[in-house]
Short mmCIF file of C-alpha atoms in Angstrom, two decimals:
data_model
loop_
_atom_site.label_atom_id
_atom_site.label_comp_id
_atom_site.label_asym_id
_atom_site.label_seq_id
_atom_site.Cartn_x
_atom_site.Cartn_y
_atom_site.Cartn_z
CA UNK A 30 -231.50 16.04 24.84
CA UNK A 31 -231.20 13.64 21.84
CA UNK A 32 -234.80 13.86 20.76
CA UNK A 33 -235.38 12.67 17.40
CA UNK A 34 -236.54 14.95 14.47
CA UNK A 35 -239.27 15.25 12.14
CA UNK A 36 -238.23 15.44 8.62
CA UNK A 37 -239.60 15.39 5.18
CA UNK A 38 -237.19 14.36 2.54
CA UNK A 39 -238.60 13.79 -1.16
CA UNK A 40 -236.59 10.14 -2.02
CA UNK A 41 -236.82 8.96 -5.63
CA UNK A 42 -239.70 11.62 -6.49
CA UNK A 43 -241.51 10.32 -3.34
CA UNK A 44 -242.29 12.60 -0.12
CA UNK A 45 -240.89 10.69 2.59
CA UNK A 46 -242.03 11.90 6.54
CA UNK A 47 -239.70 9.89 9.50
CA UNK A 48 -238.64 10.79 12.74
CA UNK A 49 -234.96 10.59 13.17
CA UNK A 50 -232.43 10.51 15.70
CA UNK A 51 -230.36 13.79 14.68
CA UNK A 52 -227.02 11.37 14.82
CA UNK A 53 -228.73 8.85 11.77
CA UNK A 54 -226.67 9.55 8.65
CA UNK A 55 -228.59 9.76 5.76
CA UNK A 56 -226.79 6.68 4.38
CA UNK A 57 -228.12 5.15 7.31
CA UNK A 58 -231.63 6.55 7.01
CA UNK A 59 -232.29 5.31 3.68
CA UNK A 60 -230.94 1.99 4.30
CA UNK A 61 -232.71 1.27 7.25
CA UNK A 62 -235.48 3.51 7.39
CA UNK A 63 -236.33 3.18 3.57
CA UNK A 64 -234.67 -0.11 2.99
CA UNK A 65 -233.13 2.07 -0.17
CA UNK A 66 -229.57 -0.41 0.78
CA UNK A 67 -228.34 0.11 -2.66
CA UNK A 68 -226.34 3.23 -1.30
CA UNK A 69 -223.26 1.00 0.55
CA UNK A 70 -221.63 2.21 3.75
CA UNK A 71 -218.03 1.53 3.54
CA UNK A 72 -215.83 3.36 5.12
CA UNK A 73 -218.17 6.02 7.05
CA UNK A 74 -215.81 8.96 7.00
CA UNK A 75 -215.98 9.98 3.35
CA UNK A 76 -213.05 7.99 1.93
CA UNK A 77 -214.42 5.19 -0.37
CA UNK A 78 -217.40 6.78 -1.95
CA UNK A 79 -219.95 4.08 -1.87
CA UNK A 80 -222.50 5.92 -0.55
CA UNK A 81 -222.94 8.35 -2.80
CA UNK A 82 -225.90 9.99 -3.77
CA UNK A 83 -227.46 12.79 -5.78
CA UNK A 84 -228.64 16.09 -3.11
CA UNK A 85 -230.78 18.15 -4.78
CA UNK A 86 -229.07 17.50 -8.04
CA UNK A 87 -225.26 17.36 -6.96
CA UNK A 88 -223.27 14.10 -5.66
CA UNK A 89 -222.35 13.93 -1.90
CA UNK A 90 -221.23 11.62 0.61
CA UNK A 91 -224.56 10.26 2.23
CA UNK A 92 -222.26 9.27 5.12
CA UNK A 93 -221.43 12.90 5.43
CA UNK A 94 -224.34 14.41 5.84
CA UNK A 95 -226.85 13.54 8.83
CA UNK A 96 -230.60 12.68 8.07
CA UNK A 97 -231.57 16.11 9.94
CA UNK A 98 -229.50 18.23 7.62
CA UNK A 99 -231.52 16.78 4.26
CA UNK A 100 -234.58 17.88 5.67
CA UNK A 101 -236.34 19.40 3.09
CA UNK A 102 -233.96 18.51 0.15
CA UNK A 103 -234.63 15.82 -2.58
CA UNK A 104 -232.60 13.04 -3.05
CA UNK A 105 -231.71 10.43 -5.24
CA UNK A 106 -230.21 7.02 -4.89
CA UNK A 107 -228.98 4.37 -7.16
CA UNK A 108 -231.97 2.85 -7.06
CA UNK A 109 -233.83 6.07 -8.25
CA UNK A 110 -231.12 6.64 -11.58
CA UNK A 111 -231.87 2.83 -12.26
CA UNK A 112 -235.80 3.16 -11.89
CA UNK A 113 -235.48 5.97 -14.37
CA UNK A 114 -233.13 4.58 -16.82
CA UNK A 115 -230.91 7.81 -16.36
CA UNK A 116 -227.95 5.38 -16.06
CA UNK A 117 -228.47 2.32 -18.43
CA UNK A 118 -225.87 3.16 -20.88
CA UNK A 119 -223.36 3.29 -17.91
CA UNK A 120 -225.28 -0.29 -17.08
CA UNK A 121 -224.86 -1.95 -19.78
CA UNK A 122 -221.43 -0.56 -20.09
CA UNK A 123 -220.37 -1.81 -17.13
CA UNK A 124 -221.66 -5.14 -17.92
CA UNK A 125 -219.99 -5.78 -21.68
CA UNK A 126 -216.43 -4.34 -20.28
CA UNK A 127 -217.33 -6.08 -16.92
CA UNK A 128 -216.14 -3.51 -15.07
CA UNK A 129 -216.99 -4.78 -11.79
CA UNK A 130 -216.44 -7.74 -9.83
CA UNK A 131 -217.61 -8.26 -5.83
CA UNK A 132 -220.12 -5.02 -6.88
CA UNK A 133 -219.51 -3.32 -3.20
CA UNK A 134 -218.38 -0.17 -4.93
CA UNK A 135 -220.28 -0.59 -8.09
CA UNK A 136 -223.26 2.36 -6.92
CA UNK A 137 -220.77 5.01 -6.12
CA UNK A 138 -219.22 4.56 -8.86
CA UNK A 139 -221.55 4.68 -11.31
CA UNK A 140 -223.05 7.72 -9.32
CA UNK A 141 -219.90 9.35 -10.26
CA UNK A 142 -219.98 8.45 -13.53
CA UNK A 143 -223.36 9.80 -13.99
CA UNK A 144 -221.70 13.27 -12.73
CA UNK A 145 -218.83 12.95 -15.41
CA UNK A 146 -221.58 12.10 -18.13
CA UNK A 147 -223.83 15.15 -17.18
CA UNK A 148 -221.09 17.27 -18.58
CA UNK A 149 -221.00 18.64 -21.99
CA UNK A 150 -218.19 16.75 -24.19
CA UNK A 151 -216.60 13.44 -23.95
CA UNK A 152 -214.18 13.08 -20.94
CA UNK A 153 -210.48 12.27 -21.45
CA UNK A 154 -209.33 9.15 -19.69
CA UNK A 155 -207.30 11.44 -16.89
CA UNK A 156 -210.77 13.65 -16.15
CA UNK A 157 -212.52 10.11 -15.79
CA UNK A 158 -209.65 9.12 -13.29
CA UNK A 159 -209.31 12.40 -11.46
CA UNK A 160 -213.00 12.19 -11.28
CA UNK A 161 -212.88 8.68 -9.69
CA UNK A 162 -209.95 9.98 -7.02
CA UNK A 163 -213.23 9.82 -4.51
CA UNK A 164 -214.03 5.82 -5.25
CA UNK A 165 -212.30 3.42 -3.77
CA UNK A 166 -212.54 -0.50 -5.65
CA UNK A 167 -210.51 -2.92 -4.45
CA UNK A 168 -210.81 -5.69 -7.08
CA UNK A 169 -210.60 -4.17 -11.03
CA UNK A 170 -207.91 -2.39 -10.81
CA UNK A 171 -209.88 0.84 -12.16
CA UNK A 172 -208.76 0.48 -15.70
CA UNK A 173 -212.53 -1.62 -16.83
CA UNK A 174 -214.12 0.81 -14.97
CA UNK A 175 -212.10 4.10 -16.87
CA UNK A 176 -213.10 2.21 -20.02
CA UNK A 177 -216.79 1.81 -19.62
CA UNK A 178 -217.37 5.09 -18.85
CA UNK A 179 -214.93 5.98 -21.58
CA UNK A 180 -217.15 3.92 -23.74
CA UNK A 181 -220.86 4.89 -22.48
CA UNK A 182 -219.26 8.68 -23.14
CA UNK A 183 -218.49 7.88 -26.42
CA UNK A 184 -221.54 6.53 -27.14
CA UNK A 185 -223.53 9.30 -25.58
CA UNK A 186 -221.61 11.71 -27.85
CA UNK A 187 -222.07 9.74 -31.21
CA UNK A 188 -225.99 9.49 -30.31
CA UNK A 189 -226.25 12.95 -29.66
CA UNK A 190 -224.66 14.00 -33.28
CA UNK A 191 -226.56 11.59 -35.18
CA UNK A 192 -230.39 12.76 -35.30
CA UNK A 193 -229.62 14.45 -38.64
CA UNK A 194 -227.84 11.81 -41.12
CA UNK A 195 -229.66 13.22 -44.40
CA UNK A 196 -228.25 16.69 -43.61
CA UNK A 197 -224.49 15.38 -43.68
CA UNK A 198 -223.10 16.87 -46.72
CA UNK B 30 -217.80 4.44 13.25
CA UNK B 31 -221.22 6.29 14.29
CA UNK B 32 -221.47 9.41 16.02
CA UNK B 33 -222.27 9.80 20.11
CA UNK B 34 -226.00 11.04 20.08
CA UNK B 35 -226.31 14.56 20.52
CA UNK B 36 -229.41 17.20 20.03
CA UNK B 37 -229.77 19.16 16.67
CA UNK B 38 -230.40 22.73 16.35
CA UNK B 39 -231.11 24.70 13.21
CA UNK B 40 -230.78 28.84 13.52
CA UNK B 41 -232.02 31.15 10.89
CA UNK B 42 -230.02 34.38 11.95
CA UNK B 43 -225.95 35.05 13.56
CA UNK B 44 -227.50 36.13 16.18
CA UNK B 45 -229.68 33.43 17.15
CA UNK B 46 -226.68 31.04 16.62
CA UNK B 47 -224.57 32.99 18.96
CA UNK B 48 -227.48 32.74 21.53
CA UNK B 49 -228.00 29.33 21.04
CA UNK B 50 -223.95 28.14 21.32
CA UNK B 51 -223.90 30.37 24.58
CA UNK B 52 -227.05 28.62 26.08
CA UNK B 53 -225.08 25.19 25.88
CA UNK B 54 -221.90 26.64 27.19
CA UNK B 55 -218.52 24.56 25.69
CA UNK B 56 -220.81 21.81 25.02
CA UNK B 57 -221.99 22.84 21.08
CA UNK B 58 -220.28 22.52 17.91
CA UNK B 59 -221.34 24.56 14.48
CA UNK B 60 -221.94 22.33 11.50
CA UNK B 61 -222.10 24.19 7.72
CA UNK B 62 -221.24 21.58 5.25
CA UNK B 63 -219.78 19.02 7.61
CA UNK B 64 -217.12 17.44 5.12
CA UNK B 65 -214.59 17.31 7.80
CA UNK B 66 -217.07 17.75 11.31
CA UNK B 67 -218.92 14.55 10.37
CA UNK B 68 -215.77 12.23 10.19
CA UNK B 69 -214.30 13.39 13.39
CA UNK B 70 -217.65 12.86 15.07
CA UNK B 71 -218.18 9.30 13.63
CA UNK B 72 -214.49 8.63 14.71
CA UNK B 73 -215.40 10.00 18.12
CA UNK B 74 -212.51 12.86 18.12
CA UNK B 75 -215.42 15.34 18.90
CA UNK B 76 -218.72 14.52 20.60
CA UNK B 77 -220.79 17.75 21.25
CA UNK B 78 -224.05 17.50 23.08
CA UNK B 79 -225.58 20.09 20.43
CA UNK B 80 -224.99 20.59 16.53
CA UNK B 81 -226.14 23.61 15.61
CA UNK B 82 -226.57 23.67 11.88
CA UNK B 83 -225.89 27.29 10.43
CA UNK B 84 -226.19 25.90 6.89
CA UNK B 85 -229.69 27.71 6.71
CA UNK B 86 -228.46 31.44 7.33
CA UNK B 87 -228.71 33.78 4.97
CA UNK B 88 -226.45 36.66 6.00
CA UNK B 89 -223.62 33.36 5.33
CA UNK B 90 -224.17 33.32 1.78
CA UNK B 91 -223.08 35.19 -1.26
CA UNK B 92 -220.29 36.69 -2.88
CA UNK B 93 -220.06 40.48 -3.82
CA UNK B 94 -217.52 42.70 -4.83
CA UNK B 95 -217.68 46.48 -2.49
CA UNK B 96 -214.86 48.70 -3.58
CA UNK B 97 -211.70 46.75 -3.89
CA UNK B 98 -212.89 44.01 -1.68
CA UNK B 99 -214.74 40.64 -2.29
CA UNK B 100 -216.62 39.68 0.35
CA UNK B 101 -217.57 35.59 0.02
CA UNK B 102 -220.00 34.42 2.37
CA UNK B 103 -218.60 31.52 4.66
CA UNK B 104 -221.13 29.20 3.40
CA UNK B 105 -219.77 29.49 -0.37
CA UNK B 106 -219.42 26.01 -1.26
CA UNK B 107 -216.09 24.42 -2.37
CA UNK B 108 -217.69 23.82 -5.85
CA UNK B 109 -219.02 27.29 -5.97
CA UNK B 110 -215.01 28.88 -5.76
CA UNK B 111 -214.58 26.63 -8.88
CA UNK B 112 -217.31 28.42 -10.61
CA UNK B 113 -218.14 31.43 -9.60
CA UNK B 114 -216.96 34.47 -12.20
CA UNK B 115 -216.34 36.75 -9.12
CA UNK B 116 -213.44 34.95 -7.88
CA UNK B 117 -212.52 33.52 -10.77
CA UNK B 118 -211.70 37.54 -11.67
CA UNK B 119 -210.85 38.89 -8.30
CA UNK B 120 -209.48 36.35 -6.00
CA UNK B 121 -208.09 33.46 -9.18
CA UNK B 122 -205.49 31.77 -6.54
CA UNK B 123 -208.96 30.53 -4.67
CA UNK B 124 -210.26 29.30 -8.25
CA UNK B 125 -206.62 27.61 -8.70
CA UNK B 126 -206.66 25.48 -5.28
CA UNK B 127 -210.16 25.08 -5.40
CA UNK B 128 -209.69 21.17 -7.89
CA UNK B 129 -207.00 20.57 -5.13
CA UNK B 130 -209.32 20.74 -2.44
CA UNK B 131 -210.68 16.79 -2.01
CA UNK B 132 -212.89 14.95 -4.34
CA UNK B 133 -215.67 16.48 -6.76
CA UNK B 134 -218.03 14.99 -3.87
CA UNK B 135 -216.40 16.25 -0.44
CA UNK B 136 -216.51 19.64 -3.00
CA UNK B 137 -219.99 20.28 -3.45
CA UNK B 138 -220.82 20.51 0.11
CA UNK B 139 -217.98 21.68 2.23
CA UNK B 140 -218.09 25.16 2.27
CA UNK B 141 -215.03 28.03 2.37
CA UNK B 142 -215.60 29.28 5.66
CA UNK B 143 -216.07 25.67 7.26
CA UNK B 144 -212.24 25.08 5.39
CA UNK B 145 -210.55 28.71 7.06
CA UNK B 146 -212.01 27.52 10.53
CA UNK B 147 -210.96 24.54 10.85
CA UNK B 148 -207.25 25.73 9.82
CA UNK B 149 -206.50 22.15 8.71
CA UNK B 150 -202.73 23.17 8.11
CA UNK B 151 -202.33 20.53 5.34
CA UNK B 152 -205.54 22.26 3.41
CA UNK B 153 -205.08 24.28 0.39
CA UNK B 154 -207.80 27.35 1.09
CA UNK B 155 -206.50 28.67 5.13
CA UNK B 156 -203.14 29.05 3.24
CA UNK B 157 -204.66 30.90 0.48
CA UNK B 158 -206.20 33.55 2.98
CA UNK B 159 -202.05 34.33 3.61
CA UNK B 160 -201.30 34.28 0.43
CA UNK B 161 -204.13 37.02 -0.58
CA UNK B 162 -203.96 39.10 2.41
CA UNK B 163 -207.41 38.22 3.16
CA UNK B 164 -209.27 39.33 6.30
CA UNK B 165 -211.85 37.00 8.12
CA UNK B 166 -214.99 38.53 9.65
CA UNK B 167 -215.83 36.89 12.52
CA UNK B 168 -218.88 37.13 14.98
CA UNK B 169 -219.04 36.95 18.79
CA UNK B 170 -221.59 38.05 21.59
CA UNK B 171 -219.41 41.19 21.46
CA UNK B 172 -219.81 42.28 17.87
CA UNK B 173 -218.32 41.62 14.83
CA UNK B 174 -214.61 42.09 14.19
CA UNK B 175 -212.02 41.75 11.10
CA UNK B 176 -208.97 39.99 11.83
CA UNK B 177 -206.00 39.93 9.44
CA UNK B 178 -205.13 36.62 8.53
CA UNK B 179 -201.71 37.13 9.43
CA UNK B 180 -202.87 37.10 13.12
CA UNK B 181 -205.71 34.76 12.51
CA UNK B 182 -203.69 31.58 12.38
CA UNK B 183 -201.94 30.99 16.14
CA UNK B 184 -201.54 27.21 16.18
CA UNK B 185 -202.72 23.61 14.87
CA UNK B 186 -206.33 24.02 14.81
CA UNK B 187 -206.24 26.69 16.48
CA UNK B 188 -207.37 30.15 15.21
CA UNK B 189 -208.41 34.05 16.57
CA UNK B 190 -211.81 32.67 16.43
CA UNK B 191 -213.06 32.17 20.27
CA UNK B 192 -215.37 29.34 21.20
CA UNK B 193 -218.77 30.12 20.19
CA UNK B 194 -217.73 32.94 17.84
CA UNK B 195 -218.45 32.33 14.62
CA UNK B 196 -216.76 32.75 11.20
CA UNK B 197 -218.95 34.87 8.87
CA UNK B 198 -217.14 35.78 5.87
CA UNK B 199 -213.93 36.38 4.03
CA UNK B 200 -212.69 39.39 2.73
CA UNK B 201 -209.91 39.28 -0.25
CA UNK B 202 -208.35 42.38 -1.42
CA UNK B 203 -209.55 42.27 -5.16
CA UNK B 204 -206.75 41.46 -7.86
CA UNK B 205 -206.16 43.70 -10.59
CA UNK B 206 -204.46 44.72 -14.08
CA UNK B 207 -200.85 44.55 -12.34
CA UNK B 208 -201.03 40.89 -10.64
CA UNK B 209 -199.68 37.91 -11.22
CA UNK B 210 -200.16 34.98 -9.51
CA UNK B 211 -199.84 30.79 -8.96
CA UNK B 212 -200.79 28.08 -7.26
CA UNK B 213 -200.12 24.60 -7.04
CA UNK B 214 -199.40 21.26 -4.70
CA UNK B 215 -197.48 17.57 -4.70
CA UNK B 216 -199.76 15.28 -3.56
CA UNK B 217 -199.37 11.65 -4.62
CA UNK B 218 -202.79 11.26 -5.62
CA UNK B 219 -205.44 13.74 -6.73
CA UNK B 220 -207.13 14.76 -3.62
CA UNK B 221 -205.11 13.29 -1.34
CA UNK B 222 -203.46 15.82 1.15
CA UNK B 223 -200.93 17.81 -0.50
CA UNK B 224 -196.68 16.38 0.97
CA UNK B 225 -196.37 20.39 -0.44
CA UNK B 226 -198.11 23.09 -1.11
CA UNK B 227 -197.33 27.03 -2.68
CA UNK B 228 -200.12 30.00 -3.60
CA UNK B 229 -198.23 33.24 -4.68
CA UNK B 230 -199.54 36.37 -5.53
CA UNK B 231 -197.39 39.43 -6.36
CA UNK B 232 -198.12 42.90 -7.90
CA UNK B 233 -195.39 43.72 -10.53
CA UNK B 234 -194.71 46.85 -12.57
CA UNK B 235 -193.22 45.39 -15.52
CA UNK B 236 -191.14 42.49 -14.66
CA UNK B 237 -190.27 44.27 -11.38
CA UNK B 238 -191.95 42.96 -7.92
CA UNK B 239 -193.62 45.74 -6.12
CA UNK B 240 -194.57 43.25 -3.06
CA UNK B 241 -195.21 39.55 -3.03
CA UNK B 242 -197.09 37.34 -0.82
CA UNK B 243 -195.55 34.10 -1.01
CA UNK B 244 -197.71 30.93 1.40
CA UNK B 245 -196.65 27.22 2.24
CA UNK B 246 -199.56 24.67 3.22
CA UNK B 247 -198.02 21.01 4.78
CA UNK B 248 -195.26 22.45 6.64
CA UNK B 249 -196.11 22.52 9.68
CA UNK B 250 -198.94 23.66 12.59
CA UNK B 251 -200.14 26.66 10.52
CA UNK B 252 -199.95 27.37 7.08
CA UNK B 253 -196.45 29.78 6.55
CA UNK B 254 -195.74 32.91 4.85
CA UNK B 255 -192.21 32.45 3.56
CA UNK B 256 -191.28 35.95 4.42
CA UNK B 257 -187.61 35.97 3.63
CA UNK B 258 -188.67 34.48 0.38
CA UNK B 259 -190.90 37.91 0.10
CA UNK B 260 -187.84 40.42 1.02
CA UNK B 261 -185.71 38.59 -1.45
CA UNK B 262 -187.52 38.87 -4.53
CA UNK B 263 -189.20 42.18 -3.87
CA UNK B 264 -187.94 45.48 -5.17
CA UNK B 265 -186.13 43.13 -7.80
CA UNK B 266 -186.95 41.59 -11.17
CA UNK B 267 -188.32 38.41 -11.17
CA UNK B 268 -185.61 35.85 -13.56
CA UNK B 269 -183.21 32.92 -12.95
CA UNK B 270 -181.30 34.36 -10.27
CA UNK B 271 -183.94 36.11 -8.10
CA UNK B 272 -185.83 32.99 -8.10
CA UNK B 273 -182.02 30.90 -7.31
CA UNK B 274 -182.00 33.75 -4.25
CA UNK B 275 -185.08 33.34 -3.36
CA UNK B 276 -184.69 29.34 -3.13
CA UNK B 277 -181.65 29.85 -1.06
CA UNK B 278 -183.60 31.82 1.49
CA UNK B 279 -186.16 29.24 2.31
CA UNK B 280 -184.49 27.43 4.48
CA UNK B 281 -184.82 30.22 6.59
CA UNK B 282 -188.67 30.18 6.61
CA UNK B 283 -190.11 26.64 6.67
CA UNK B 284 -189.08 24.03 9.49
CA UNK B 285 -191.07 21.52 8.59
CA UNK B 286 -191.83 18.39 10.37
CA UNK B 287 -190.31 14.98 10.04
CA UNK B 288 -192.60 12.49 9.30
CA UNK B 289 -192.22 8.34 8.59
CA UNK B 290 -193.53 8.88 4.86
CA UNK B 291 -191.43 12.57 3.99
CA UNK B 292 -188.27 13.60 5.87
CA UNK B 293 -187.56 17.09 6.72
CA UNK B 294 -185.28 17.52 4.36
CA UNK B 295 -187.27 16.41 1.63
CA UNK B 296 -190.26 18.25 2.37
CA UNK B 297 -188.17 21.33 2.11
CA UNK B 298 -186.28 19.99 -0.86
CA UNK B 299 -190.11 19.74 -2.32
CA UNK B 300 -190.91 23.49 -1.49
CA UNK B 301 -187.35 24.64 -3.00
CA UNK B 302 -188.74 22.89 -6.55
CA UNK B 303 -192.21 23.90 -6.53
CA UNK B 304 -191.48 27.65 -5.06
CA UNK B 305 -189.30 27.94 -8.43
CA UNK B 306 -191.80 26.50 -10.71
CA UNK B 307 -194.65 28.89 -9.40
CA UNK B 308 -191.98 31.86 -10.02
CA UNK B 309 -191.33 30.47 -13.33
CA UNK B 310 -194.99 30.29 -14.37
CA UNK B 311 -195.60 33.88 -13.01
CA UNK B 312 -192.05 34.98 -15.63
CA UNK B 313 -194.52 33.74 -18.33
CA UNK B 314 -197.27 34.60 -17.60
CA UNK B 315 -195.79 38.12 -17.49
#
């Protein structure tokens, strides 16, 4: 009983093979396993939203999900939207509004915001907060952090509407 | 805050889940998307010796429409009820409770069926299955079976599923040209579990009711079918005083619990107000 599993997970692009006790979380699988320890582990049970990350293209709980079950799935952390510069508006954001202040929550969050940003359309302030109802911070006070997104949204949208000046009547 | 260790199991048919719970007698547990298994195991509520992970079976997926019934696979994701154009058209009060249901996260993995099994009586979806008249296929070493879900809820947590049986899919009777329905819950934060919640769905001719199915989540052990509620307004036109009647009758449906955050009386109070908002919405929408 107990054995541990074979699995092959592709992390960040790369194929990763480990053999995992089938209780590991995948939070705690890429934090110990792959040293990936930008994903946090707060509260374990799916409350706080720090360890968030992207499975096979959609955000879940990597505390909710055990190593076993991602067999076979690709999956991206933090570190892997950073590498790839798929969140560096939200970055720098974050850093001019300074939404953030111990950083604890800081990954989840910004995994969420790169959900809101994936859809079309800038995001009114009440879909950024309903879509934030899943992170918990316990220093800003959530109204820096509406804002930046608010703000790398905006931004987003202007850059997406401005590759044709000369054709402006 | 970490799970007991236990062994991992990963079927590819019903059958050969059903085989595999039996081998491991009351020790196993079924895992789909987990949203609500995996807490409970790293709090140590449940520690199976075996998870068997049905996530990969294919007979548990998909959603098609056979006469007038929609059949949803029990592995239909949270955030697939929010988007899918088949329920959207045919069973909307899902689509309505679906952004009620937890976070966008918690949403794209935990899964319908995994919701109407566990029979969490403060979640939005086991209430729904009331509300629509649904009927929940289950599977056992015996064969398969449809139970009503007016006999499928018996008690907190508890359901007409047996141990070891397993919950396949749901059937909802499709809605048509001559529904109306509404949903909605007071919660005190988005995603937070609801202090009340009402789905209604009713089949009018005109303004008239011809029959109304009228369900309370977060009143209790169960989710509730206000069935006074139902005999008062149907037969009648739906307008100021049926839905006054109807509010007076509730009392006579939902005991619900004290508890240190929402009295009795309030939570009742609570259902009186939104029970005649979701009858006001279905006036206009009429």
């Amino acid at each position: 009983m107990n054995e541990a599993v074979n699995i092959r997970v592709t992390v960040n692009g790369e194929v990763r093979s480990h053999s995992v006790a089938p209780r590991e979380t995948l939070a705690d699988f890429l934090r110990n396993a792959l040293e990936l320890t930008g994903t946090h582990t707060g509260c374990e049970m799916g409350a706080c939203g720090a360890c968030l990350v992207l499975l096979d293209g959609q955000i879940v709980h990597s505390c909710l999900i055990f190593a076993v079950q991602a067999d076979g799935a690709v999956v991206e952390t933090i570190e892997g939207l950073a590498q790839r510069k798929a969140i560096a508006e939200l970055q720098e954001a974050f850093h001019q509004r300074n939404a953030l202040q111990c950083g604890f929550c800081t990954p989840g969050v910004l995994m969420t915001a790169y959900g809101v940003l994936a859809r079309p359309g800038v995001p009114s302030r009440n879909e950024i907060r309903d879509a934030l109802s899943g992170n918990y911070c316990r220093c800003t006070g959530y109204e820096a952090i509406v804002d930046a997104i608010e703000t790398a949204a905006r931004r987003r949208a202007e850059a997406a509407a401005e590759p044709e000046p000369e054709t402006a009547p | 805050m970490k799970a007991r260790a236990f062994s991992y199991a990963r079927p590819s048919t019903v059958e050969e889940a059903l085989e595999t719970f039996a081998s491991a007698g009351d020790e196993a547990s079924y895992i789909a998307g987990g949203q609500s298994l995996v807490p409970a195991l790293a709090l140590r509520l449940q520690a199976p010796q075996l998870l068997i992970d049905i996530a990969h079976i294919p007979a548990l997926r998909g959603i098609a429409r056979r006469e007038n019934w929609l059949r949803i696979g029990a592995l239909t994701r949270h955030c697939e009820v929010l988007t899918d154009p088949n329920i959207a058209r045919y069973a909307p009060l899902l689509r309505e409770a679906a952004p009620h249901v937890a976070h966008p996260a918690i949403r794209n993995r935990g899964t319908l069926g995994g919701s109407v099994a566990l029979a969490d009586p403060a979640s939005e979806f086991p209430a729904m299955m009331l509300a629509m008249g649904a009927e929940l296929e289950i599977a056992g070493p015996q064969g398969t079976r449809r139970v009503a879900a007016d006999d499928y809820f018996i008690d907190l947590f508890q359901t007409a599923i047996e141990p070891g049986e397993l919950l396949i899919a749901i059937h909802v009777p499709a809605v048509g040209p001559h529904h109306r329905w509404a949903f909605d819950e007071l919660a005190r934060r988005r995603g937070d579990y609801a202090i009340i919640g009402c789905g209604m769905l009713g089949r009018f001719a005109g303004d008239r009711i011809d029959e109304i199915r009228v369900a309370f989540f977060s009143v209790g052990n169960t989710p509730v079918r206000a069935r006074h509620v139902e005999t008062a307004l149907t037969g009648g036109r739906l307008g100021p005083d049926s839905v006054a009647e109807a509010q007076a009758s509730l009392a006579a449906d939902l005991s619900p619990p004290d508890d240190e955050h929402t009295p009795a009386a309030m939570r009742l109070h609570l259902a009186r107000v939104l029970m005649g908002r979701l009858l006001g919405r279905m006036m206009v929408t009429g």
